[in-house]
mmCIF file of C-alpha atoms in Angstrom:
data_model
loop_
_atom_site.group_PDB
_atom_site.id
_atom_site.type_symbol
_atom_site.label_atom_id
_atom_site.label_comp_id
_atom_site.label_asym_id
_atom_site.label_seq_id
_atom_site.Cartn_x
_atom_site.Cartn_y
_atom_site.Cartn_z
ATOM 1 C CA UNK A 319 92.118 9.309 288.805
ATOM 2 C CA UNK A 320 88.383 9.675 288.828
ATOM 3 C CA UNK A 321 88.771 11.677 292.171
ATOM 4 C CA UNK A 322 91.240 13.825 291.059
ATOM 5 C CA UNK A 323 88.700 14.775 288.286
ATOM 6 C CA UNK A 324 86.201 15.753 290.382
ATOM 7 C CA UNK A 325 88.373 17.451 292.554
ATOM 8 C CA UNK A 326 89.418 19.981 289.570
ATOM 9 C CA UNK A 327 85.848 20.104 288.098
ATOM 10 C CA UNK A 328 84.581 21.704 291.830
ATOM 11 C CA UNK A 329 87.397 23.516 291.245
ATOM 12 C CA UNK A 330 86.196 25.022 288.255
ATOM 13 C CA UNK A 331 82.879 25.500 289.075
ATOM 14 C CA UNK A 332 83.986 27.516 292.662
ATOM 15 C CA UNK A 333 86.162 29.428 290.034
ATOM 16 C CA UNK A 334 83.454 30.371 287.982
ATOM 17 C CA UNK A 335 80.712 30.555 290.534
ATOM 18 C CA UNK A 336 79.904 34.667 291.548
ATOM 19 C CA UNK A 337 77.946 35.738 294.805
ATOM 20 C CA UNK A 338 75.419 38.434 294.553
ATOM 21 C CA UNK A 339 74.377 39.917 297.739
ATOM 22 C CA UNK A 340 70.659 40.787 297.506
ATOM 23 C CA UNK A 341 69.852 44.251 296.780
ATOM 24 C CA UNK A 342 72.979 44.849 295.357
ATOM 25 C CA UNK A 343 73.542 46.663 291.441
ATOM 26 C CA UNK A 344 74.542 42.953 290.051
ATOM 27 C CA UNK A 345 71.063 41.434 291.389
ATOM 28 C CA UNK A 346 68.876 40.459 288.681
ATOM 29 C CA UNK A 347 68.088 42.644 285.781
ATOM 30 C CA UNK A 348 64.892 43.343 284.433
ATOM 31 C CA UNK A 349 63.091 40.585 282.506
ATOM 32 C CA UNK A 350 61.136 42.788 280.145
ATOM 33 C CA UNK A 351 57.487 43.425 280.117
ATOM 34 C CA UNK A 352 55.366 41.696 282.845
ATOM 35 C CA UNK A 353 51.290 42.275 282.569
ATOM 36 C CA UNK A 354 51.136 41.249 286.342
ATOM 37 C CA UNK A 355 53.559 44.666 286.506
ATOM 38 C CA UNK A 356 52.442 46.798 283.763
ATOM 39 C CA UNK A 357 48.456 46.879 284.996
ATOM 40 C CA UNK A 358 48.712 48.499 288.344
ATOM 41 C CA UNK A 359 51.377 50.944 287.299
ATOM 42 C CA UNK A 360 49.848 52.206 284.043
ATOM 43 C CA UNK A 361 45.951 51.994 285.365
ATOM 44 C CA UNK A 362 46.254 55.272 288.021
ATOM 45 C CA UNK A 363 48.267 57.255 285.185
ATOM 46 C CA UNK A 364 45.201 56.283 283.000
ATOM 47 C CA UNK A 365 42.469 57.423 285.593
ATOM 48 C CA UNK A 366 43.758 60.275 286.397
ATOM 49 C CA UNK A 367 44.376 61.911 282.538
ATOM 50 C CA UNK A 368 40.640 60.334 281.724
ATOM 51 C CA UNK A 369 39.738 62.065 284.783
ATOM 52 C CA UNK A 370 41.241 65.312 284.169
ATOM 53 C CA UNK A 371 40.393 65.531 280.513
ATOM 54 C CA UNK A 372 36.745 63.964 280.818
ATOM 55 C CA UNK A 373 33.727 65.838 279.356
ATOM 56 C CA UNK A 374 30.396 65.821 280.437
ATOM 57 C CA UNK A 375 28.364 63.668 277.736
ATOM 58 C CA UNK A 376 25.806 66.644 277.144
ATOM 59 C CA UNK A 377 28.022 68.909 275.946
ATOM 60 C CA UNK A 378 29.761 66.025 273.900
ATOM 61 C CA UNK A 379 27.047 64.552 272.399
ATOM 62 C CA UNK A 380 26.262 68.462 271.177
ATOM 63 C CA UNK A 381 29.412 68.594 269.522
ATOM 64 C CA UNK A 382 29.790 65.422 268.182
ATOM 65 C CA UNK A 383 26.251 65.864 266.293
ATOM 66 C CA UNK A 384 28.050 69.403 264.877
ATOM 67 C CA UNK A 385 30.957 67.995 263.297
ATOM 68 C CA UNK A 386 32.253 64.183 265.014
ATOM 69 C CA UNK A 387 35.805 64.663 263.425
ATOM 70 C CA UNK A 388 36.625 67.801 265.138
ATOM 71 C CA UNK A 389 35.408 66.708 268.209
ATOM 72 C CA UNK A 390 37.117 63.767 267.854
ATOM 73 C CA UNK A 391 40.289 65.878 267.660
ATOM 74 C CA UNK A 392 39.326 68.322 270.119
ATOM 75 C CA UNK A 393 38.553 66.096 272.796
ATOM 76 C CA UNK A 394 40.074 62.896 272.385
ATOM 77 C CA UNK A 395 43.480 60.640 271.470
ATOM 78 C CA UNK A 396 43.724 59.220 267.611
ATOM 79 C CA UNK A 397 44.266 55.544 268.222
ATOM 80 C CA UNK A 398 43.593 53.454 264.568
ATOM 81 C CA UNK A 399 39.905 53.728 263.698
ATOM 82 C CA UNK A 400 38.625 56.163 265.810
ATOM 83 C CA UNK A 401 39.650 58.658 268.511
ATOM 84 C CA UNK A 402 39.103 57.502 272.162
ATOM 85 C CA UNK A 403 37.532 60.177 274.424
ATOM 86 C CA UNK A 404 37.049 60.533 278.119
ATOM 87 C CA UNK A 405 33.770 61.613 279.596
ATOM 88 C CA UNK A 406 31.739 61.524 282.311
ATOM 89 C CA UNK A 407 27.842 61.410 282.859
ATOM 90 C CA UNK A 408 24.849 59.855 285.549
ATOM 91 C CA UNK A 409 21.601 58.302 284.916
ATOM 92 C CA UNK A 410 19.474 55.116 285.284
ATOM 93 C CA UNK A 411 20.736 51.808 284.158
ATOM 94 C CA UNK A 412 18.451 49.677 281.768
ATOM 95 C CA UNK A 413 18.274 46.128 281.156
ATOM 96 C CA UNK A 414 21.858 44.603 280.293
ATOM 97 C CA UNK A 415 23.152 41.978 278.976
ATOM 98 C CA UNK A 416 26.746 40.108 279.010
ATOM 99 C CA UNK A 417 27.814 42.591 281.347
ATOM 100 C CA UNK A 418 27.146 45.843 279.271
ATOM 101 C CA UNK A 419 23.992 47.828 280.624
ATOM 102 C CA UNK A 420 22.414 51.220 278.323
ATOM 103 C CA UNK A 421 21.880 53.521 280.765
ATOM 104 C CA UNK A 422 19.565 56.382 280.361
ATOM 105 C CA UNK A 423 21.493 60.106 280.310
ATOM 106 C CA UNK A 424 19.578 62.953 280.829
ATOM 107 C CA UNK A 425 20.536 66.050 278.491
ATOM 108 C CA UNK A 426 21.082 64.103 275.587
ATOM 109 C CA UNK A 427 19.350 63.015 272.015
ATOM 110 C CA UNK A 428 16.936 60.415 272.086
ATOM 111 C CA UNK A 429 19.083 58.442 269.018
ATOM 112 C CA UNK A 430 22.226 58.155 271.138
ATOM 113 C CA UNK A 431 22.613 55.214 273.093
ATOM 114 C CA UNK A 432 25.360 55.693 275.790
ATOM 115 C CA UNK A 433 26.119 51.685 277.458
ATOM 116 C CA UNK A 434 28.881 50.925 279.946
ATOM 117 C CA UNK A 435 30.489 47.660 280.254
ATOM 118 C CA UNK A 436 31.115 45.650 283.838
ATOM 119 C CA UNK A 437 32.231 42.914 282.879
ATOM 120 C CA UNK A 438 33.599 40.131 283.844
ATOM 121 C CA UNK A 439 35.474 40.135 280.236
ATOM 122 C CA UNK A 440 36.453 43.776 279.488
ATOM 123 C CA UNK A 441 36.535 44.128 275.851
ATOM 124 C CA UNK A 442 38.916 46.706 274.032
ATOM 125 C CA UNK A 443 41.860 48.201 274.265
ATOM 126 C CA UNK A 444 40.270 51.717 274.730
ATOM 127 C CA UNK A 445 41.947 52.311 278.354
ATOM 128 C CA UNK A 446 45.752 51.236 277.264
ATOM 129 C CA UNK A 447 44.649 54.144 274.114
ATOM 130 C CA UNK A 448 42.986 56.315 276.138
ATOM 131 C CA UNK A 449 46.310 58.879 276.991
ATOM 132 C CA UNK A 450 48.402 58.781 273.747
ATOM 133 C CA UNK A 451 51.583 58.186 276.054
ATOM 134 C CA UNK A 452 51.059 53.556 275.473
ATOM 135 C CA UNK A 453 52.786 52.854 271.819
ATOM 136 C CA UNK A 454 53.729 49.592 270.023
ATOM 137 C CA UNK A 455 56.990 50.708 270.130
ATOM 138 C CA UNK A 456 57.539 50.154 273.532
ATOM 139 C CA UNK A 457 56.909 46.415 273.171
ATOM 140 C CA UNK A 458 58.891 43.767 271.858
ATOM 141 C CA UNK A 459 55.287 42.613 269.537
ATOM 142 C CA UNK A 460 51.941 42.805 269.046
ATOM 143 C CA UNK A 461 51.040 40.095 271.658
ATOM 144 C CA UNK A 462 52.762 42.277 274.606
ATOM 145 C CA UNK A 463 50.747 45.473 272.874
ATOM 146 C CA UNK A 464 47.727 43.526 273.353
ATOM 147 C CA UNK A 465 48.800 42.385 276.938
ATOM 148 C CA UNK A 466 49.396 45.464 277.983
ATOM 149 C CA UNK A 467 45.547 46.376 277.396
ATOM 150 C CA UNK A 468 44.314 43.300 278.947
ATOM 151 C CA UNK A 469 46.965 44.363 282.085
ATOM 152 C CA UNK A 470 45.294 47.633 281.846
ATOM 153 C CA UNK A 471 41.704 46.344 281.781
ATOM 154 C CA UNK A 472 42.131 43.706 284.766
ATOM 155 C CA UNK A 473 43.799 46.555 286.946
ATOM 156 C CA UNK A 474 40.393 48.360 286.440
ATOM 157 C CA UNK A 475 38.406 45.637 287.395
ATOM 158 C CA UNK A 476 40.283 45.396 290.346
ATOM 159 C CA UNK A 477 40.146 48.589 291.614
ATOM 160 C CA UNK A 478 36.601 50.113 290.033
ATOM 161 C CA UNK A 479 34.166 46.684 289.814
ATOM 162 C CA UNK A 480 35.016 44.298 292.393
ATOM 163 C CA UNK A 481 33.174 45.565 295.122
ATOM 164 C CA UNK A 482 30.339 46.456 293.170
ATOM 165 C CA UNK A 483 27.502 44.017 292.303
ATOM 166 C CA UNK A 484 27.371 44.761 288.757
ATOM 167 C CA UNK A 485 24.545 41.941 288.098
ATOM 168 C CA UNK A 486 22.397 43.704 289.980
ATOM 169 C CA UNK A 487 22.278 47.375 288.015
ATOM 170 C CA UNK A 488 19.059 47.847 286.357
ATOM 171 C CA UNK A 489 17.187 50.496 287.827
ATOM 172 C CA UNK A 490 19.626 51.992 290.182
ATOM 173 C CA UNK A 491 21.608 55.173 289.320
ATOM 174 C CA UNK A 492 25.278 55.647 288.215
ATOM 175 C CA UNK A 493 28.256 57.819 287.800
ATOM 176 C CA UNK A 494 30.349 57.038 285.283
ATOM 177 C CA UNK A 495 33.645 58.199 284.225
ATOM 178 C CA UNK A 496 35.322 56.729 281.571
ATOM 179 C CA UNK A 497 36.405 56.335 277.700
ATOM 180 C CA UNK A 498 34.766 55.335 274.624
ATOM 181 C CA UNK A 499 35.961 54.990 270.569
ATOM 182 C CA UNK A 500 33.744 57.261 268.659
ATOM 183 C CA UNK A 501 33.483 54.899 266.040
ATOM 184 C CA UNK A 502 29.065 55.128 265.363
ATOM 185 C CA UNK A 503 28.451 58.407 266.528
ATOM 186 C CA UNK A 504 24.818 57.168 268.128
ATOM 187 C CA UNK A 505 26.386 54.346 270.477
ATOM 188 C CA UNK A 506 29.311 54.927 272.748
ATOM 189 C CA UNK A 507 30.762 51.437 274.840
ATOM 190 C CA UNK A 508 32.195 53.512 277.564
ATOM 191 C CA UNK A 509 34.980 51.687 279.415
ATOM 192 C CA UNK A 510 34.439 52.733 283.226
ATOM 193 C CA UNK A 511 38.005 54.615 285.245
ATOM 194 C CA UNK A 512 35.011 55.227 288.130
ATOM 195 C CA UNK A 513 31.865 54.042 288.692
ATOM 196 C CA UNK A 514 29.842 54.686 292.114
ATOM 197 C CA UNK A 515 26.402 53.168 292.286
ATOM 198 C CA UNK A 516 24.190 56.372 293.923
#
C-alpha cells in the first residue's frame, strides 16, 4: 500500500513539475529593485546630465550672491530642502578631515567655502537627486528610495575614488565636477561625478 502511495505522489509531482529552458520568456521574472543593479546603471545617466548641465563655480557663486532662489531654479533640480546643482571648478585642497577636504577656488568670495567629500562613507542623497528623473514613486518604500542613493553613491566610489589616494590631498590640485544642495549659501558639500588629481 505504502508503495503504491509513493508511486502516485511522484506521479503528481512529475504532473505538476514544468521545465524552463534557460533563456527562454518563462525564465525567471524580475525580483524588483536590486542596489547591486540599480548603482551601475543609474550612476553614468547621473554623470553625464551633471556633466552636461555643470556650471563653473565663479559664475555660480556670482549668481547665487544676486538672488540664491532663482539660481537655484535656474541651474539646478528641486529635491525637498534645497535645489541640487551641478558644477564644476579647480584649485588647491586644504586640510581635511573625515574624508571631506575645503579646497581653495580661485574667482570666488572669500566667505564661501566650497569642500568636496572622498569618502569612504559618502553622505547624501544629492547624486540619486541630482537629475529630477529618480522619484519615490518608483520604489516600493522609503528604505529602497534611500538604497537607491546609497547604490548611487557606491557606484561613484567605484568608478571616480578608488584609484585615487584621497588621504593624501592636501596641497595638490583638483578638478572637480560634481553636485551640491544649496542649502547655506556660503558652504557647498559637493558630491564628486569626476575628480582628477592635476
Amino acid at each position: 500500500m505504502a508503495i503504491g502511495l509513493a508511486v502516485v505522489l511522484l506521479g503528481a509531482m512529475a504532473l505538476d513539475t514544468r521545465v524552463v529552458t534557460i533563456g527562454s520568456e518563462a525564465g525567471p521574472v524580475d525580483d524588483g529593485f536590486s542596489a547591486a543593479r540599480f548603482g551601475p546603471e543609474q550612476f553614468p545617466l547621473v554623470r553625464a546630465s551633471v556633466e552636461e548641465r555643470a556650471v563653473e563655480a565663479g559664475e555660480l557663486a556670482a549668481a547665487i550672491a544676486e538672488d540664491p532662489a532663482a539660481a537655484g531654479e535656474r541651474y539646478g533640480v528641486a529635491a525637498g530642502i534645497g535645489p541640487v546643482i551641478p558644477l564644476s571648478f579647480s584649485g588647491v585642497v586644504g586640510k581635511g578631515q573625515a574624508g571631506i577636504y575645503p579646497v581653495d577656488v580661485e574667482g570666488i568670495p572669500d566667505e564661501l567655502t566650497i569642500r568636496v567629500q572622498t569618502g569612504p562613507a559618502i553622505n547624501g542623497t544629492d547624486l540619486r537627486d541630482a537629475t529630477g528623473t529618480i522619484e519615490f514613486g518608483q520604489f516600493t518604500n522609503q528604505i529602497e528610495y534611500q538604497n537607491a542613493g546609497a547604490a548611487i553613491n557606491d557606484e561613484m566610489k567605484a568608478q571616480v575614488l578608488a584609484d585615487i589616494d584621497t588621504g593624501e590631498l592636501t596641497g595638490k590640485t583638483i578638478a572637480v565636477t560634481g553636485v551640491f544642495k544649496l542649502i547655506n549659501p556660503h558652504n557647498w558639500l559637493v558630491t564628486p561625478v569626476r575628480l582628477d588629481v592635476q
